[in-house]
């Protein structure tokens, strides 16, 4: 490091949490050193690849759409979803309450001042377990950034380069931290390896060859290095019994650099790691036909109309419907003894209801292309990336008749678990429920209810129709795989983002933010998430850490 640049803070990780913290510290005129094991091409981290969902409470977009939301309703939903039940949940509870106040208050202005714009339609994610007091969002709260994850990351990246121009910030990429220097309980700095230069494109795995070493000092160090989602060894090690046996085969929803190693390094330095068994993985993963990182999977963001079957051809019961209860459905699927399941749907459903998570899978929103976006809403086909998966994806089969479709599903699965007559009977039973305006089928009734929300009716939920009627075809089956994604536990922190030991004492000068801290406190989501809360959790925890250091 240049002699004239002595940082007030070192931040490990150039993802959203780290960039937010850097912005707050440099806004106060203090100096920051940003370190990252990856290349400069990867600045912005996982958030760059995201769909850009942001959780807000009583936002202008909600009010314009007639949605009545409040802090109290959101707190009810959060508590019912989180299921806090451990002694270690003291700080996660505090962080959850603080985050909800942020989401109901300052958050909208905070992101608006940075130039982050939100789409007019508010999505309804994690619709819940069917009870008012339990899991799920009572109302739509999923606000998509106009620009997806790239639109969220962009202003924070720009702020970092502006601070660099002012001499307040330095970035050192290919610098992998391997240890924290702590003396007499106080942080002194960091040490690590300098990795060789690499010209790989964003998201592609980079070299781990070491060419040199480094050691830097600063009175404050923030760990903002992300979770464990790409480290399947750690995922399996921490997999909880309550979710069944860990899958033998999993797709990866995050780049290879999301390895969780800094969490272990923090633990070796005295940090208390809590709730490592709490994690957030998806059941609707597709093998990416055009992969960027190893085992690259893409998640379907489904509307509620596809019929969901397990590997044996049994229709999943409520509340395990598309878009309702992610971890409940994961547990149900794992208990079948197979780590995959099936959607059966029609062209009418895929056109209206299928979205793919990821900035690169949504060029209309990512590139802010109004013409292309209107084509998504009113076009005759599904968005082009969805149609590309339908054509090239290994997990899609298509047919004009159910018997042939089931045979193709059987060939794809490589076993004889599916029985055509059994599947046919279940779909026919569902289709008969549409002969009346009332029904005993929970999924049918919910679709009728959700189309009362015009955001869903316009752009998210297909009109009810019979699956087996030829005019609604062709029929489509999609094999769904388990997809790793988020770490809900992590480094325990107080409400200043200061890292705590097991005895609750502060490791002076050490902080954690973002996914490494379970998005705050060591797991502010508890057991489950309401969605749209991960990017916001990175922004909030990074802001808290940065403002605290800035104010010292």
Short mmCIF file of C-alpha atoms in Angstrom, two decimals:
data_model
loop_
_atom_site.label_atom_id
_atom_site.label_comp_id
_atom_site.label_asym_id
_atom_site.label_seq_id
_atom_site.Cartn_x
_atom_site.Cartn_y
_atom_site.Cartn_z
CA UNK A 1 0.00 0.00 0.00
CA UNK A 2 1.23 3.48 -0.78
CA UNK A 3 2.76 5.12 2.29
CA UNK A 4 0.49 8.14 2.04
CA UNK A 5 -2.69 6.04 2.14
CA UNK A 6 -3.47 4.77 5.63
CA UNK A 7 -7.07 3.52 5.74
CA UNK A 8 -9.45 4.14 8.58
CA UNK A 9 -11.20 0.92 7.60
CA UNK A 10 -10.51 -2.21 5.58
CA UNK A 11 -13.50 -3.87 3.95
CA UNK A 12 -13.24 -7.50 2.84
CA UNK A 13 -15.50 -8.01 -0.16
CA UNK A 14 -16.65 -5.70 -2.96
CA UNK A 15 -20.24 -6.95 -3.02
CA UNK A 16 -23.28 -4.85 -2.18
CA UNK A 17 -22.76 -4.83 1.59
CA UNK A 18 -19.11 -3.88 1.32
CA UNK A 19 -19.76 -1.14 -1.24
CA UNK A 20 -22.56 0.33 0.90
CA UNK A 21 -20.29 0.44 3.94
CA UNK A 22 -17.52 2.02 1.87
CA UNK A 23 -19.90 4.71 0.63
CA UNK A 24 -20.97 5.65 4.15
CA UNK A 25 -17.40 5.79 5.48
CA UNK A 26 -15.98 7.80 2.58
CA UNK A 27 -18.98 10.16 2.70
CA UNK A 28 -17.66 11.14 6.14
CA UNK A 29 -14.24 11.92 4.67
CA UNK A 30 -12.58 8.81 6.06
CA UNK A 31 -10.40 6.43 4.05
CA UNK A 32 -11.27 2.89 3.01
CA UNK A 33 -9.28 0.01 1.57
CA UNK A 34 -11.46 -2.49 -0.31
CA UNK A 35 -10.02 -6.00 -0.71
CA UNK A 36 -11.40 -8.80 -2.85
CA UNK A 37 -10.01 -12.17 -3.95
CA UNK A 38 -11.72 -11.82 -7.33
CA UNK A 39 -10.93 -9.57 -10.28
CA UNK A 40 -12.20 -6.04 -10.77
CA UNK A 41 -14.55 -7.49 -13.38
CA UNK A 42 -16.53 -9.02 -10.48
CA UNK A 43 -17.14 -5.84 -8.48
CA UNK A 44 -20.68 -5.87 -7.15
CA UNK A 45 -20.55 -9.56 -6.25
CA UNK A 46 -23.63 -11.75 -6.25
CA UNK A 47 -26.00 -8.79 -6.32
CA UNK A 48 -25.00 -8.09 -9.92
CA UNK A 49 -26.52 -11.43 -10.97
CA UNK A 50 -29.75 -11.04 -9.02
CA UNK A 51 -33.26 -10.28 -10.21
CA UNK A 52 -33.07 -7.06 -8.20
CA UNK A 53 -35.94 -7.68 -5.78
CA UNK A 54 -36.28 -5.24 -2.88
CA UNK A 55 -38.62 -5.65 0.08
CA UNK A 56 -40.44 -2.42 1.00
CA UNK A 57 -43.35 -1.68 3.33
CA UNK A 58 -46.09 0.82 2.44
CA UNK A 59 -44.19 2.06 -0.59
CA UNK A 60 -45.62 4.51 -3.14
CA UNK A 61 -45.82 1.61 -5.61
CA UNK A 62 -47.89 -0.44 -3.17
CA UNK A 63 -50.24 2.44 -2.44
CA UNK A 64 -50.77 3.13 -6.15
CA UNK A 65 -51.76 -0.51 -6.60
CA UNK A 66 -54.23 -0.39 -3.73
CA UNK A 67 -52.10 -2.49 -1.37
CA UNK A 68 -52.55 -1.63 2.30
CA UNK A 69 -49.33 -2.48 4.11
CA UNK A 70 -47.88 -1.48 7.47
CA UNK A 71 -44.97 -2.10 9.81
CA UNK A 72 -47.25 -4.11 12.11
CA UNK A 73 -48.45 -6.37 9.30
CA UNK A 74 -44.91 -6.87 8.02
CA UNK A 75 -43.66 -7.63 11.56
CA UNK A 76 -46.45 -10.20 11.95
CA UNK A 77 -45.43 -11.82 8.67
CA UNK A 78 -41.72 -11.71 9.51
CA UNK A 79 -42.14 -13.29 12.94
CA UNK A 80 -44.43 -15.98 11.57
CA UNK A 81 -41.88 -16.71 8.87
CA UNK A 82 -38.69 -16.50 10.93
CA UNK A 83 -39.89 -18.76 13.74
CA UNK A 84 -37.25 -17.43 16.14
CA UNK A 85 -36.93 -20.03 18.91
CA UNK A 86 -33.31 -20.06 20.09
CA UNK A 87 -31.30 -18.29 22.77
CA UNK A 88 -28.99 -17.19 19.94
CA UNK A 89 -31.88 -15.38 18.26
CA UNK A 90 -31.61 -12.34 20.53
CA UNK A 91 -29.58 -10.24 18.09
CA UNK A 92 -31.28 -11.61 14.95
CA UNK A 93 -34.64 -10.50 16.42
CA UNK A 94 -33.25 -7.02 17.09
CA UNK A 95 -31.88 -6.81 13.55
CA UNK A 96 -35.17 -7.97 12.07
CA UNK A 97 -37.10 -5.25 13.91
CA UNK A 98 -34.55 -2.62 12.89
CA UNK A 99 -34.61 -3.74 9.26
CA UNK A 100 -38.40 -3.64 9.09
CA UNK A 101 -38.36 -0.08 10.43
CA UNK A 102 -35.84 0.77 7.70
CA UNK A 103 -37.99 -0.94 5.04
CA UNK A 104 -41.08 0.95 6.23
CA UNK A 105 -39.27 4.27 6.55
CA UNK A 106 -35.90 5.46 5.30
CA UNK A 107 -35.24 2.72 2.73
CA UNK A 108 -37.31 4.13 -0.12
CA UNK A 109 -35.68 7.56 0.09
CA UNK A 110 -32.24 6.02 0.64
CA UNK A 111 -32.33 4.03 -2.59
CA UNK A 112 -34.18 6.76 -4.52
CA UNK A 113 -31.47 9.32 -3.75
CA UNK A 114 -28.97 6.90 -5.25
CA UNK A 115 -30.96 6.76 -8.47
CA UNK A 116 -32.40 3.24 -8.00
CA UNK A 117 -35.78 3.13 -9.71
CA UNK A 118 -38.48 0.56 -9.05
CA UNK A 119 -40.94 -0.95 -11.49
CA UNK A 120 -44.58 0.01 -11.08
CA UNK A 121 -45.83 -3.54 -10.47
CA UNK A 122 -45.21 -5.04 -7.05
CA UNK A 123 -44.67 -8.80 -6.98
CA UNK A 124 -46.10 -11.23 -4.48
CA UNK A 125 -43.37 -13.65 -3.41
CA UNK A 126 -43.53 -16.37 -0.73
CA UNK A 127 -47.31 -16.36 -0.46
CA UNK A 128 -47.14 -18.54 2.62
CA UNK A 129 -48.50 -21.59 4.38
CA UNK A 130 -52.16 -20.60 4.33
CA UNK A 131 -52.36 -19.07 7.80
CA UNK A 132 -52.51 -15.40 8.76
CA UNK A 133 -50.12 -15.86 11.68
CA UNK A 134 -47.66 -18.19 9.97
CA UNK A 135 -45.19 -18.05 7.11
CA UNK A 136 -45.52 -15.75 4.12
CA UNK A 137 -46.28 -12.29 2.82
CA UNK A 138 -49.84 -11.18 3.49
CA UNK A 139 -49.54 -8.65 0.66
CA UNK A 140 -47.26 -8.06 -2.35
CA UNK A 141 -43.95 -6.49 -1.25
CA UNK A 142 -41.46 -7.63 -3.93
CA UNK A 143 -40.27 -4.50 -5.74
CA UNK A 144 -38.09 -5.17 -8.80
CA UNK A 145 -35.41 -2.63 -9.62
CA UNK A 146 -35.66 -1.15 -13.11
CA UNK A 147 -32.32 -2.59 -14.15
CA UNK A 148 -32.49 -5.80 -12.05
CA UNK A 149 -29.47 -6.48 -9.84
CA UNK A 150 -27.22 -4.44 -12.11
CA UNK A 151 -29.44 -1.43 -11.46
CA UNK A 152 -29.13 -1.92 -7.70
CA UNK A 153 -25.35 -2.33 -7.77
CA UNK A 154 -24.55 0.43 -10.26
CA UNK A 155 -24.83 3.51 -8.00
CA UNK A 156 -22.77 1.91 -5.23
CA UNK A 157 -20.03 1.01 -7.70
CA UNK A 158 -20.08 4.56 -9.06
CA UNK A 159 -19.79 5.96 -5.52
CA UNK A 160 -16.74 3.77 -4.92
CA UNK A 161 -14.96 5.04 -8.02
CA UNK A 162 -15.86 8.62 -7.14
CA UNK A 163 -14.33 8.13 -3.70
CA UNK A 164 -11.26 6.64 -5.36
CA UNK A 165 -10.89 9.76 -7.51
CA UNK A 166 -11.00 11.87 -4.35
CA UNK A 167 -8.22 9.83 -2.76
CA UNK A 168 -10.53 8.39 -0.10
CA UNK A 169 -10.65 4.81 -1.35
CA UNK A 170 -8.33 2.21 -2.76
CA UNK A 171 -9.38 -1.12 -4.26
CA UNK A 172 -7.08 -4.11 -4.31
CA UNK A 173 -8.42 -7.06 -6.25
CA UNK A 174 -6.90 -10.56 -6.28
CA UNK A 175 -6.17 -10.02 -2.58
CA UNK A 176 -7.49 -13.01 -0.62
CA UNK A 177 -7.62 -12.48 3.13
CA UNK A 178 -6.43 -15.55 5.05
CA UNK A 179 -6.24 -14.12 8.56
CA UNK A 180 -7.24 -11.28 10.87
CA UNK A 181 -4.60 -9.63 13.03
CA UNK A 182 -5.96 -9.14 16.53
CA UNK A 183 -3.91 -8.10 19.55
CA UNK A 184 -5.24 -7.84 23.08
CA UNK A 185 -8.78 -8.23 21.79
CA UNK A 186 -8.50 -5.39 19.25
CA UNK A 187 -8.31 -5.58 15.47
CA UNK A 188 -4.99 -4.51 14.00
CA UNK A 189 -5.45 -5.42 10.34
CA UNK A 190 -5.50 -8.31 7.89
CA UNK A 191 -3.11 -10.59 6.06
CA UNK A 192 -3.41 -12.82 3.04
CA UNK A 193 -2.39 -13.97 -0.40
CA UNK A 194 -2.06 -12.07 -3.64
CA UNK A 195 -3.44 -14.23 -6.44
CA UNK A 196 -2.18 -14.16 -10.00
CA UNK A 197 -3.91 -11.92 -12.52
CA UNK A 198 -6.81 -13.49 -14.40
CA UNK A 199 -8.73 -12.30 -17.45
CA UNK A 200 -11.83 -14.45 -16.96
CA UNK A 201 -15.22 -12.88 -17.59
CA UNK A 202 -17.47 -11.90 -14.68
CA UNK A 203 -18.72 -14.93 -12.79
CA UNK A 204 -16.30 -17.43 -14.28
CA UNK A 205 -14.00 -19.28 -11.84
CA UNK A 206 -10.61 -17.60 -11.48
CA UNK A 207 -7.14 -18.90 -10.69
CA UNK A 208 -6.11 -19.56 -7.08
CA UNK A 209 -2.37 -19.51 -7.79
CA UNK A 210 -0.55 -17.41 -5.17
CA UNK A 211 2.13 -14.99 -6.39
CA UNK A 212 2.80 -13.01 -3.21
CA UNK A 213 1.47 -12.06 0.22
CA UNK A 214 0.21 -8.92 1.93
CA UNK A 215 -0.45 -7.45 5.34
CA UNK A 216 -2.35 -4.22 5.95
CA UNK A 217 -3.27 -2.36 9.11
CA UNK A 218 -6.39 -0.41 10.07
CA UNK A 219 -8.36 0.20 13.27
CA UNK A 220 -11.58 -1.11 11.70
CA UNK A 221 -12.20 -4.18 9.53
CA UNK A 222 -15.54 -5.13 7.99
CA UNK A 223 -16.17 -8.69 6.80
CA UNK A 224 -18.56 -8.48 3.85
CA UNK A 225 -17.47 -11.59 2.01
CA UNK A 226 -20.77 -13.38 1.40
CA UNK A 227 -22.08 -16.81 2.33
CA UNK A 228 -21.43 -20.47 1.56
CA UNK A 229 -23.77 -21.15 -1.38
CA UNK A 230 -21.11 -22.38 -3.83
CA UNK A 231 -19.32 -24.51 -1.23
CA UNK A 232 -21.47 -27.62 -1.42
CA UNK A 233 -19.23 -29.39 1.09
CA UNK A 234 -20.13 -26.77 3.70
CA UNK A 235 -23.78 -26.78 2.62
CA UNK A 236 -23.99 -30.53 3.23
CA UNK A 237 -22.05 -30.26 6.50
CA UNK A 238 -24.52 -27.70 7.84
CA UNK A 239 -27.64 -29.24 6.26
CA UNK A 240 -30.34 -29.56 8.96
CA UNK A 241 -32.17 -32.82 9.66
CA UNK A 242 -35.47 -30.93 9.59
CA UNK A 243 -35.07 -30.53 5.80
CA UNK A 244 -34.44 -34.22 5.27
CA UNK A 245 -31.26 -35.73 3.89
CA UNK A 246 -28.95 -33.38 2.02
CA UNK A 247 -29.35 -33.83 -1.75
CA UNK A 248 -26.65 -35.82 -3.50
CA UNK A 249 -26.94 -33.57 -6.54
CA UNK A 250 -27.47 -29.83 -6.30
CA UNK A 251 -27.23 -27.01 -8.77
CA UNK A 252 -25.38 -23.86 -7.81
CA UNK A 253 -27.16 -20.52 -7.86
CA UNK A 254 -24.07 -18.42 -7.12
CA UNK A 255 -20.55 -18.10 -8.58
CA UNK A 256 -17.75 -20.34 -7.31
CA UNK A 257 -16.18 -17.57 -5.22
CA UNK A 258 -19.09 -17.72 -2.73
CA UNK A 259 -17.11 -20.17 -0.63
CA UNK A 260 -17.78 -19.05 2.97
CA UNK A 261 -14.12 -19.18 3.94
CA UNK A 262 -14.09 -15.79 5.67
CA UNK A 263 -16.79 -17.00 8.05
CA UNK A 264 -14.42 -19.75 9.18
CA UNK A 265 -11.54 -17.28 9.46
CA UNK A 266 -13.71 -15.02 11.62
CA UNK A 267 -14.62 -17.97 13.85
CA UNK A 268 -10.93 -18.84 14.29
CA UNK A 269 -10.41 -15.25 15.47
CA UNK A 270 -13.06 -15.55 18.17
CA UNK A 271 -16.25 -14.55 16.38
CA UNK A 272 -19.38 -16.43 17.39
CA UNK A 273 -20.99 -18.14 14.39
CA UNK A 274 -24.66 -18.87 15.00
CA UNK A 275 -27.45 -20.63 13.11
CA UNK A 276 -25.20 -22.29 10.49
CA UNK A 277 -28.00 -24.81 9.85
CA UNK A 278 -30.33 -22.09 8.58
CA UNK A 279 -30.10 -21.72 4.83
CA UNK A 280 -32.24 -20.79 1.85
CA UNK A 281 -32.24 -23.07 -1.16
CA UNK A 282 -34.73 -23.28 -4.01
CA UNK A 283 -36.66 -26.23 -5.37
CA UNK A 284 -37.26 -24.82 -8.88
CA UNK A 285 -33.72 -24.96 -10.27
CA UNK A 286 -32.93 -25.50 -13.94
CA UNK A 287 -29.61 -26.64 -15.39
CA UNK A 288 -28.32 -23.63 -17.26
CA UNK A 289 -27.91 -24.59 -20.91
CA UNK A 290 -25.38 -21.75 -21.26
CA UNK A 291 -23.48 -21.90 -17.94
CA UNK A 292 -21.13 -19.27 -16.56
CA UNK A 293 -19.93 -20.97 -13.37
CA UNK A 294 -19.72 -24.66 -12.32
CA UNK A 295 -23.09 -26.46 -11.92
CA UNK A 296 -24.74 -23.17 -12.85
CA UNK A 297 -28.43 -23.29 -12.07
CA UNK A 298 -31.20 -20.80 -12.78
CA UNK A 299 -34.30 -20.52 -10.62
CA UNK A 300 -37.77 -20.28 -12.08
CA UNK A 301 -39.77 -17.50 -10.45
CA UNK A 302 -43.12 -19.25 -10.93
CA UNK A 303 -46.63 -17.94 -10.94
CA UNK A 304 -49.15 -20.08 -9.06
CA UNK A 305 -50.74 -22.12 -11.89
CA UNK A 306 -48.31 -24.93 -12.78
CA UNK A 307 -49.26 -28.35 -11.40
CA UNK A 308 -46.47 -29.64 -9.18
CA UNK A 309 -45.69 -33.36 -8.98
CA UNK A 310 -43.06 -35.22 -7.01
CA UNK A 311 -40.70 -37.73 -8.65
CA UNK A 312 -43.30 -40.49 -8.19
CA UNK A 313 -46.05 -38.54 -9.92
CA UNK A 314 -48.01 -37.42 -6.85
CA UNK A 315 -49.39 -33.89 -6.98
CA UNK A 316 -47.97 -31.79 -4.16
CA UNK A 317 -50.61 -30.75 -1.60
CA UNK A 318 -51.23 -27.21 -0.35
CA UNK A 319 -49.39 -25.18 0.85
CA UNK A 320 -46.66 -26.65 -1.36
CA UNK A 321 -47.76 -24.74 -4.43
CA UNK A 322 -45.57 -22.70 -6.81
CA UNK A 323 -44.38 -19.52 -5.08
CA UNK A 324 -45.85 -20.29 -1.64
CA UNK A 325 -43.48 -21.96 0.84
CA UNK A 326 -39.93 -22.53 -0.39
CA UNK A 327 -38.47 -24.45 2.54
CA UNK A 328 -41.69 -26.30 3.31
CA UNK A 329 -41.69 -27.56 -0.27
CA UNK A 330 -37.99 -28.42 -0.04
CA UNK A 331 -38.66 -30.57 3.05
CA UNK A 332 -41.62 -32.27 1.36
CA UNK A 333 -39.59 -33.09 -1.75
CA UNK A 334 -36.63 -34.41 0.23
CA UNK A 335 -38.93 -36.71 2.19
CA UNK A 336 -39.94 -38.43 -1.07
CA UNK A 337 -36.42 -39.82 -1.33
CA UNK A 338 -35.71 -37.95 -4.55
CA UNK A 339 -34.18 -34.49 -5.00
CA UNK A 340 -36.17 -33.48 -8.04
CA UNK A 341 -39.79 -32.81 -8.90
CA UNK A 342 -41.89 -31.78 -11.92
CA UNK A 343 -44.03 -28.93 -13.15
CA UNK A 344 -46.69 -29.80 -15.72
CA UNK A 345 -48.16 -26.77 -17.45
CA UNK A 346 -49.34 -25.29 -20.73
CA UNK A 347 -47.97 -22.76 -23.17
CA UNK A 348 -50.54 -20.28 -21.80
CA UNK A 349 -49.04 -20.65 -18.33
CA UNK A 350 -45.38 -20.47 -19.32
CA UNK A 351 -46.04 -17.34 -21.39
CA UNK A 352 -47.64 -15.47 -18.51
CA UNK A 353 -46.06 -16.92 -15.40
CA UNK A 354 -42.47 -18.00 -16.00
CA UNK A 355 -39.69 -15.61 -15.13
CA UNK A 356 -36.08 -16.63 -14.59
CA UNK A 357 -34.08 -15.23 -11.73
CA UNK A 358 -30.97 -13.35 -12.80
CA UNK A 359 -30.00 -10.11 -14.45
CA UNK A 360 -28.74 -11.89 -17.55
CA UNK A 361 -32.06 -13.76 -17.92
CA UNK A 362 -34.13 -10.56 -18.03
CA UNK A 363 -32.65 -8.34 -20.77
CA UNK A 364 -35.77 -6.19 -20.98
CA UNK A 365 -35.60 -5.10 -17.33
CA UNK A 366 -31.81 -5.18 -17.03
CA UNK A 367 -31.37 -3.00 -20.11
CA UNK A 368 -34.40 -0.85 -19.27
CA UNK A 369 -35.96 -1.66 -22.62
CA UNK A 370 -39.62 -0.57 -22.45
CA UNK A 371 -40.48 -2.06 -25.84
CA UNK A 372 -39.13 -5.47 -24.88
CA UNK A 373 -40.82 -5.28 -21.49
CA UNK A 374 -44.22 -4.60 -23.05
CA UNK A 375 -43.62 -7.59 -25.31
CA UNK A 376 -43.14 -9.66 -22.13
CA UNK A 377 -46.55 -8.52 -20.85
CA UNK A 378 -48.58 -8.63 -24.04
CA UNK A 379 -46.59 -10.85 -26.44
CA UNK A 380 -47.74 -14.22 -27.73
CA UNK A 381 -44.66 -16.03 -26.44
CA UNK A 382 -42.80 -16.23 -23.16
CA UNK A 383 -39.79 -13.90 -22.73
CA UNK A 384 -36.96 -14.91 -25.06
CA UNK A 385 -34.72 -16.37 -22.31
CA UNK A 386 -37.61 -18.61 -21.18
CA UNK A 387 -38.25 -19.73 -24.75
CA UNK A 388 -34.51 -20.42 -25.09
CA UNK A 389 -34.60 -22.66 -22.02
CA UNK A 390 -37.68 -24.38 -23.42
CA UNK A 391 -35.77 -25.08 -26.62
CA UNK A 392 -32.29 -25.85 -25.29
CA UNK A 393 -32.72 -26.68 -21.60
CA UNK A 394 -32.11 -30.28 -20.53
CA UNK A 395 -34.99 -30.12 -18.04
CA UNK A 396 -37.80 -29.30 -20.51
CA UNK A 397 -39.98 -31.74 -22.44
CA UNK A 398 -42.87 -30.74 -24.73
CA UNK A 399 -45.71 -32.65 -26.34
CA UNK A 400 -49.20 -32.22 -27.77
CA UNK A 401 -50.57 -35.10 -25.66
CA UNK A 402 -50.12 -36.20 -22.06
CA UNK A 403 -49.23 -39.82 -22.74
CA UNK A 404 -46.28 -38.83 -24.89
CA UNK A 405 -45.30 -36.14 -22.38
CA UNK A 406 -45.17 -38.65 -19.52
CA UNK A 407 -43.09 -41.01 -21.62
CA UNK A 408 -40.59 -38.22 -22.34
CA UNK A 409 -40.50 -37.38 -18.61
CA UNK A 410 -39.72 -41.02 -17.89
CA UNK A 411 -36.88 -41.05 -20.40
CA UNK A 412 -35.45 -37.86 -18.92
CA UNK A 413 -35.57 -39.14 -15.33
CA UNK A 414 -34.04 -42.51 -16.25
CA UNK A 415 -36.49 -44.52 -14.15
CA UNK A 416 -40.04 -45.88 -14.32
CA UNK A 417 -41.54 -44.01 -11.37
CA UNK A 418 -44.21 -42.17 -13.36
CA UNK A 419 -47.55 -43.73 -14.22
CA UNK A 420 -49.49 -42.11 -17.05
CA UNK A 421 -52.95 -43.09 -15.80
CA UNK A 422 -52.20 -41.78 -12.31
CA UNK A 423 -51.00 -38.41 -13.57
CA UNK A 424 -53.89 -38.19 -16.05
CA UNK A 425 -56.44 -38.83 -13.30
CA UNK A 426 -54.99 -36.08 -11.10
CA UNK A 427 -54.96 -33.49 -13.89
CA UNK A 428 -58.47 -34.44 -15.01
CA UNK A 429 -59.72 -34.06 -11.44
CA UNK A 430 -58.24 -30.58 -11.29
CA UNK A 431 -59.68 -29.64 -14.67
CA UNK A 432 -63.21 -30.70 -13.61
CA UNK A 433 -63.02 -28.15 -10.79
CA UNK A 434 -63.17 -25.38 -13.41
CA UNK A 435 -66.72 -26.25 -14.48
CA UNK A 436 -68.01 -24.08 -11.61
CA UNK A 437 -67.07 -20.71 -10.21
CA UNK A 438 -66.45 -22.39 -6.86
CA UNK A 439 -64.16 -25.29 -6.01
CA UNK A 440 -62.59 -27.39 -3.26
CA UNK A 441 -59.17 -27.30 -4.96
CA UNK A 442 -56.92 -24.95 -2.98
CA UNK A 443 -54.76 -24.04 -5.95
CA UNK A 444 -57.76 -23.27 -8.15
CA UNK A 445 -59.34 -21.13 -5.45
CA UNK A 446 -56.09 -19.28 -4.86
CA UNK A 447 -55.65 -18.47 -8.54
CA UNK A 448 -59.15 -17.00 -8.60
CA UNK A 449 -58.33 -14.96 -5.52
CA UNK A 450 -54.94 -13.72 -6.69
CA UNK A 451 -56.31 -12.43 -9.99
CA UNK A 452 -58.28 -9.93 -7.93
CA UNK A 453 -54.91 -8.18 -7.53
CA UNK A 454 -54.50 -6.42 -10.85
CA UNK A 455 -50.71 -6.61 -10.73
CA UNK A 456 -51.01 -10.39 -10.88
CA UNK A 457 -53.84 -10.31 -13.40
CA UNK A 458 -51.90 -8.04 -15.75
CA UNK A 459 -48.46 -9.55 -15.68
CA UNK A 460 -48.13 -12.61 -13.50
CA UNK A 461 -51.07 -15.05 -13.33
CA UNK A 462 -52.63 -16.78 -16.33
CA UNK A 463 -56.42 -17.00 -16.60
CA UNK A 464 -57.73 -20.32 -15.27
CA UNK A 465 -57.97 -22.91 -18.01
CA UNK A 466 -58.05 -26.66 -18.38
CA UNK A 467 -54.59 -28.16 -18.64
CA UNK A 468 -55.66 -30.99 -20.94
CA UNK A 469 -57.69 -28.91 -23.41
CA UNK A 470 -55.78 -28.96 -26.72
CA UNK A 471 -56.36 -25.25 -27.40
CA UNK A 472 -54.24 -24.40 -24.34
CA UNK A 473 -51.24 -26.48 -25.44
CA UNK A 474 -48.74 -27.65 -26.11
CA UNK A 475 -48.16 -29.41 -22.79
CA UNK A 476 -44.84 -28.74 -21.08
CA UNK A 477 -43.10 -30.63 -18.30
CA UNK A 478 -40.15 -29.17 -16.43
CA UNK A 479 -37.84 -31.16 -14.18
CA UNK A 480 -37.00 -29.08 -11.13
CA UNK A 481 -33.72 -29.46 -9.23
CA UNK A 482 -32.50 -28.29 -5.83
CA UNK A 483 -30.57 -25.02 -6.22
CA UNK A 484 -28.26 -23.66 -3.52
CA UNK A 485 -28.46 -19.95 -2.82
CA UNK A 486 -28.36 -18.11 0.51
CA UNK A 487 -26.83 -18.49 3.96
CA UNK A 488 -29.30 -17.36 6.65
CA UNK A 489 -26.97 -17.81 9.63
CA UNK A 490 -23.54 -16.33 10.15
CA UNK A 491 -21.36 -14.05 12.23
CA UNK A 492 -23.14 -12.72 15.31
CA UNK A 493 -23.22 -8.91 15.51
CA UNK A 494 -24.85 -6.27 17.69
CA UNK A 495 -26.91 -3.42 16.25
CA UNK A 496 -23.73 -1.51 15.40
CA UNK A 497 -22.61 -4.46 13.22
CA UNK A 498 -19.78 -5.11 15.69
CA UNK A 499 -18.71 -8.75 15.81
CA UNK A 500 -19.43 -10.53 19.08
CA UNK A 501 -17.78 -13.42 20.84
CA UNK A 502 -19.80 -16.26 22.33
CA UNK A 503 -19.86 -14.44 25.70
CA UNK A 504 -21.39 -11.36 23.97
CA UNK A 505 -18.23 -9.28 24.33
CA UNK A 506 -17.22 -7.12 21.34
CA UNK A 507 -14.14 -7.86 19.25
CA UNK A 508 -13.09 -4.25 19.09
CA UNK A 509 -12.67 -2.93 15.56
CA UNK A 510 -14.22 -5.97 13.82
CA UNK A 511 -17.56 -5.77 11.99
CA UNK A 512 -19.61 -7.99 9.69
CA UNK A 513 -22.28 -7.15 7.13
CA UNK A 514 -24.32 -8.82 4.42
CA UNK A 515 -24.66 -12.56 4.02
CA UNK A 516 -21.58 -13.29 6.13
CA UNK A 517 -23.56 -11.92 9.08
CA UNK A 518 -26.79 -13.63 8.10
CA UNK A 519 -27.78 -10.19 6.74
CA UNK A 520 -27.58 -8.87 10.29
CA UNK A 521 -27.03 -10.23 13.78
CA UNK A 522 -26.14 -13.72 12.61
CA UNK A 523 -29.47 -14.45 10.98
CA UNK A 524 -32.20 -11.81 10.92
CA UNK A 525 -34.41 -14.02 8.72
CA UNK A 526 -34.61 -16.86 11.22
CA UNK A 527 -35.53 -20.12 9.52
CA UNK A 528 -37.16 -18.63 6.41
CA UNK A 529 -37.19 -15.50 4.28
CA UNK A 530 -39.97 -13.37 2.82
CA UNK A 531 -37.94 -12.76 -0.37
CA UNK A 532 -36.72 -9.43 -1.67
CA UNK A 533 -34.94 -9.19 1.67
CA UNK A 534 -31.45 -10.27 0.69
CA UNK A 535 -30.31 -7.24 -1.30
CA UNK A 536 -32.03 -4.98 1.20
CA UNK A 537 -30.33 -6.83 4.04
CA UNK A 538 -26.95 -6.22 2.42
CA UNK A 539 -27.70 -2.53 1.96
CA UNK A 540 -29.01 -2.12 5.51
CA UNK A 541 -26.24 -4.01 7.31
CA UNK A 542 -23.55 -2.34 5.19
CA UNK A 543 -25.11 1.04 5.92
CA UNK A 544 -25.22 0.34 9.66
CA UNK A 545 -21.56 -0.74 9.77
CA UNK A 546 -20.43 2.16 7.62
CA UNK A 547 -22.35 4.82 9.53
CA UNK A 548 -21.11 3.54 12.87
CA UNK A 549 -17.47 3.69 11.77
CA UNK A 550 -18.05 7.06 10.09
CA UNK A 551 -19.38 8.47 13.35
CA UNK A 552 -16.42 7.40 15.49
#
